[in-house]
Amino acid sequence: MRTLFENYQPEIVFHAAAHKHVPLMELNPSRALKNNVLGTAGLVDLCHEYDVERFVMISTDKAVKPTSIMGVSKQLAERFVHAKAEVSKTKFVVVRFGNVLASAGSVVPIFQEQIANGGPITITHPEMTRFFMTIPEASQLVLQASSMGKGGEIFVLDMGKQVKILDLAKDLIRLSGLNEDDIRIEYTGIRPGEKLYEELYMEHEEMMPTLHPKVKTAYHQSFSSEEIRELLQKLQLLVGEDDVVIRKTMCEMAIAFQYPNYETQTEEAAMGSDSLATSAEPIG
């Protein structure tokens, strides 16, 4: 990364690199730590060092009241971005949103493939809901938000109402020219780390309008550079530790982390790791 910055001197950095698959991160918390958290921290420092004009981190609704290691890792990454914004000329901002239709790992092409194969369609839970947005809309709103940022903001995209995954599956069956009865739907159970529904902001984050009707700003808890340095040192010491230690420590660092019966569900994940049932995943 340092060689890239030296050679190309980027003015704007869009940081969308993350391991985003919730069940895989539950099984591999060390990867979530190294890539999603420490990778972000390293990139943030480089942007500051090379006087990048603007840095935009693509975050996820799973960082809000996280129930997964993936969500925890993205929340911790958000903190590094916020803290650096306090001491840097670089305009560091976060853009937080939900699922993007037809993106890599999106539920839609998976459902389409299952329908083409004659079924069944696999859904984790009949009440599972997610926010959805198209690729063009998400891309345009990210650009809008990044241009408005003065540094330190969390921009939250207006995702509309949450969509029930079951209804989405039925719509795709009908759009394929079939009747709902032609394709069987199987419920596989909520996977470790997953929620029935997502949220885009926490209670303590005051939502304020911006110049764009579909972009809001979440005023969030601030973190000092000293706090973040201490946090980063603790996280760096976790590298090479056992996954159980990494998971426990990261979850304790998160704000509003909630995961009842964590160890039990993690054991279930390990037992069923070869079966990755379908649910929508975010771009970030």
XYZ file of C-alpha atoms in Angstrom:
284
model
C 0.000 0.000 0.000
C 2.834 2.371 0.793
C 4.317 1.743 -2.666
C 0.944 2.531 -4.271
C 0.666 5.776 -2.328
C 4.237 6.716 -3.242
C 3.725 6.014 -6.943
C 0.231 7.370 -7.507
C -0.328 10.025 -4.798
C -4.118 9.480 -4.613
C -6.327 12.458 -3.823
C -9.440 10.464 -2.875
C -9.587 6.990 -1.363
C -12.778 4.908 -1.266
C -12.221 2.133 1.258
C -14.572 -0.738 0.465
C -12.236 -3.634 1.257
C -13.656 -5.940 3.919
C -14.411 -9.567 4.625
C -18.196 -9.216 4.763
C -19.636 -12.738 5.056
C -21.058 -12.969 8.582
C -20.855 -16.764 9.191
C -17.324 -16.996 7.752
C -16.110 -14.239 10.063
C -17.742 -15.994 13.032
C -15.542 -18.969 12.206
C -12.451 -16.838 11.436
C -12.362 -13.837 13.807
C -8.612 -13.457 13.256
C -9.306 -12.550 9.611
C -11.905 -9.977 10.620
C -9.331 -8.475 12.998
C -6.451 -8.388 10.510
C -8.344 -7.263 7.418
C -11.369 -5.283 8.555
C -9.883 -3.590 11.628
C -6.102 -3.428 11.393
C -6.206 -3.126 7.597
C -8.458 -0.077 7.919
C -6.257 1.451 10.619
C -3.181 1.058 8.420
C -4.902 2.619 5.415
C -6.177 5.522 7.524
C -2.632 6.242 8.726
C -1.280 6.176 5.162
C -3.953 8.598 3.958
C -2.989 10.986 6.749
C 0.728 10.564 6.072
C 0.397 11.215 2.317
C -2.021 14.146 2.701
C -4.879 12.469 0.849
C -7.624 15.043 0.345
C -10.575 12.792 1.162
C -11.088 9.274 2.605
C -14.457 7.516 2.418
C -15.022 4.302 4.354
C -17.905 2.120 3.197
C -19.514 0.744 6.353
C -22.542 -1.408 7.059
C -25.737 -1.515 9.073
C -24.226 -4.550 10.807
C -21.929 -2.175 12.727
C -25.011 -0.918 14.604
C -25.707 -2.951 17.769
C -23.539 -5.705 16.313
C -24.361 -9.355 16.874
C -21.454 -10.642 14.797
C -17.685 -10.400 14.612
C -18.067 -8.866 11.163
C -20.287 -6.116 12.592
C -17.918 -5.557 15.524
C -14.946 -5.276 13.174
C -16.684 -2.642 11.044
C -17.730 -0.664 14.126
C -14.145 -0.639 15.405
C -12.949 0.428 11.956
C -15.430 3.321 12.008
C -13.840 4.494 15.265
C -10.364 4.733 13.715
C -11.768 6.849 10.889
C -13.589 9.181 13.314
C -10.568 9.641 15.560
C -8.167 10.389 12.707
C -10.577 13.018 11.387
C -10.023 14.975 14.602
C -6.284 15.402 13.999
C -5.840 15.261 10.217
C -6.199 17.623 7.258
C -7.626 14.668 5.331
C -11.426 14.662 5.312
C -12.218 11.262 6.822
C -15.876 10.224 6.528
C -17.946 7.046 6.896
C -20.898 6.098 4.700
C -23.153 3.479 6.287
C -25.836 1.519 4.453
C -27.369 -1.925 3.973
C -27.514 -4.479 1.179
C -26.900 -3.750 -2.489
C -28.946 -5.752 -4.982
C -26.890 -7.801 -7.467
C -23.579 -6.964 -5.761
C -21.051 -9.705 -5.060
C -22.681 -12.182 -2.688
C -26.117 -10.593 -3.070
C -29.130 -12.764 -2.396
C -30.803 -12.026 -5.755
C -28.423 -13.902 -8.106
C -28.333 -16.769 -5.616
C -32.117 -17.001 -5.624
C -32.148 -16.750 -9.435
C -29.697 -19.646 -9.699
C -31.768 -21.725 -7.269
C -34.931 -21.009 -9.280
C -33.174 -21.914 -12.556
C -32.164 -25.238 -10.981
C -35.771 -25.948 -10.013
C -35.325 -25.086 -6.336
C -35.397 -25.222 -3.487
C -34.843 -21.604 -2.468
C -33.069 -21.526 0.898
C -34.004 -18.812 3.402
C -32.725 -18.658 6.955
C -35.994 -17.492 8.580
C -39.482 -16.542 7.297
C -39.359 -13.189 9.164
C -35.846 -12.218 8.017
C -35.792 -8.653 6.641
C -33.072 -6.487 5.078
C -32.541 -3.029 3.625
C -31.920 -3.032 -0.134
C -30.625 -0.532 -2.675
C -29.571 -0.837 -6.316
C -25.934 -0.546 -7.392
C -26.432 2.761 -9.309
C -28.359 4.328 -6.428
C -25.828 3.219 -3.813
C -22.881 4.421 -5.922
C -24.442 7.818 -6.601
C -25.369 8.390 -2.960
C -21.879 7.380 -1.775
C -20.411 9.975 -4.146
C -22.915 12.584 -2.951
C -22.102 11.887 0.700
C -18.348 11.918 0.114
C -18.506 15.305 -1.590
C -20.455 16.796 1.360
C -18.137 15.513 4.065
C -16.023 17.979 6.008
C -14.427 15.254 8.127
C -15.659 13.087 10.974
C -19.210 12.467 9.740
C -21.153 9.237 9.520
C -23.424 9.552 6.505
C -26.406 7.200 6.582
C -28.132 6.484 3.278
C -31.921 6.385 3.159
C -32.613 2.730 2.385
C -36.387 2.997 2.561
C -38.326 0.251 4.325
C -36.847 -3.128 5.105
C -37.865 -5.899 2.698
C -38.874 -9.359 3.864
C -36.528 -11.895 2.233
C -39.443 -14.312 1.802
C -41.400 -11.717 -0.196
C -38.335 -11.044 -2.344
C -37.996 -14.758 -3.097
C -41.671 -15.037 -4.065
C -41.385 -11.978 -6.315
C -38.404 -13.515 -8.122
C -40.332 -16.775 -8.633
C -43.212 -14.874 -10.229
C -40.837 -12.740 -12.335
C -39.355 -15.987 -13.637
C -42.775 -16.882 -15.082
C -43.539 -19.504 -12.459
C -46.139 -19.923 -9.743
C -45.085 -19.801 -6.095
C -46.014 -23.472 -5.737
C -43.569 -24.440 -8.501
C -40.488 -23.725 -6.368
C -40.134 -25.101 -2.864
C -38.823 -22.776 -0.130
C -36.709 -24.259 2.666
C -35.973 -22.544 5.996
C -32.478 -23.352 7.206
C -32.364 -21.419 10.494
C -30.662 -18.160 11.464
C -26.901 -18.492 11.203
C -24.528 -17.442 13.999
C -24.112 -13.682 14.113
C -27.198 -12.888 12.031
C -30.120 -10.676 13.026
C -33.734 -10.939 11.940
C -33.609 -7.247 11.048
C -30.952 -4.533 10.766
C -30.677 -0.930 11.977
C -28.832 1.959 10.362
C -28.034 4.000 13.470
C -27.884 3.728 17.264
C -30.139 5.498 19.773
C -27.357 7.858 20.855
C -26.664 8.916 17.254
C -28.762 11.987 16.488
C -29.915 11.911 12.860
C -29.699 15.227 11.027
C -30.668 16.117 7.445
C -28.143 17.136 4.785
C -28.519 18.987 1.496
C -29.448 15.667 -0.128
C -32.881 14.234 0.790
C -31.635 10.636 0.789
C -28.503 11.223 2.878
C -28.538 11.923 6.627
C -25.748 12.549 9.110
C -25.489 10.590 12.358
C -23.912 12.637 15.146
C -21.950 10.054 17.047
C -19.879 9.518 20.165
C -16.418 11.014 19.727
C -13.172 9.220 20.559
C -9.879 10.856 21.370
C -6.677 9.969 19.541
C -5.255 8.665 22.810
C -8.213 6.309 23.306
C -7.851 5.018 19.775
C -4.089 4.509 20.124
C -4.676 2.394 23.238
C -7.412 0.463 21.451
C -5.152 -0.170 18.456
C -2.318 -1.402 20.674
C -4.670 -3.888 22.359
C -5.937 -5.099 18.980
C -2.415 -5.511 17.580
C -1.516 -7.672 20.590
C -4.402 -9.990 19.656
C -2.768 -11.017 16.368
C -1.729 -14.643 16.712
C -3.978 -15.255 19.720
C -6.546 -18.033 19.853
C -9.828 -17.268 18.065
C -11.753 -17.526 21.341
C -9.582 -14.792 22.883
C -9.863 -12.597 19.775
C -13.641 -12.965 19.670
C -14.134 -12.245 23.369
C -11.817 -9.212 23.415
C -13.247 -7.627 20.272
C -16.829 -8.073 21.476
C -15.962 -6.444 24.805
C -14.590 -3.433 22.900
C -17.755 -2.946 20.861
C -20.545 -0.523 21.721
C -23.962 -2.129 22.262
C -22.751 -5.607 21.325
C -25.493 -8.174 21.795
C -25.125 -11.879 21.265
C -26.995 -14.223 23.646
C -25.691 -17.789 23.939
C -22.648 -16.812 21.915
C -20.481 -19.816 22.610
C -23.316 -22.253 21.902
C -24.095 -20.628 18.566
C -20.424 -20.492 17.634
C -20.151 -24.242 18.230
C -23.178 -24.720 15.978
C -21.451 -22.612 13.328
C -18.364 -24.801 13.482
C -20.474 -27.956 13.149
C -22.340 -26.572 10.162
C -19.550 -24.601 8.520
C -19.924 -26.416 5.201
C -23.503 -25.208 4.829
C -23.722 -21.491 4.078
C -27.449 -20.890 3.740
C -28.686 -17.896 1.828
C -29.238 -14.453 3.246
C -28.432 -11.016 1.932
C -25.019 -9.568 2.667
C -23.955 -5.892 2.543
C -21.423 -4.413 0.168
C -19.287 -3.287 3.120
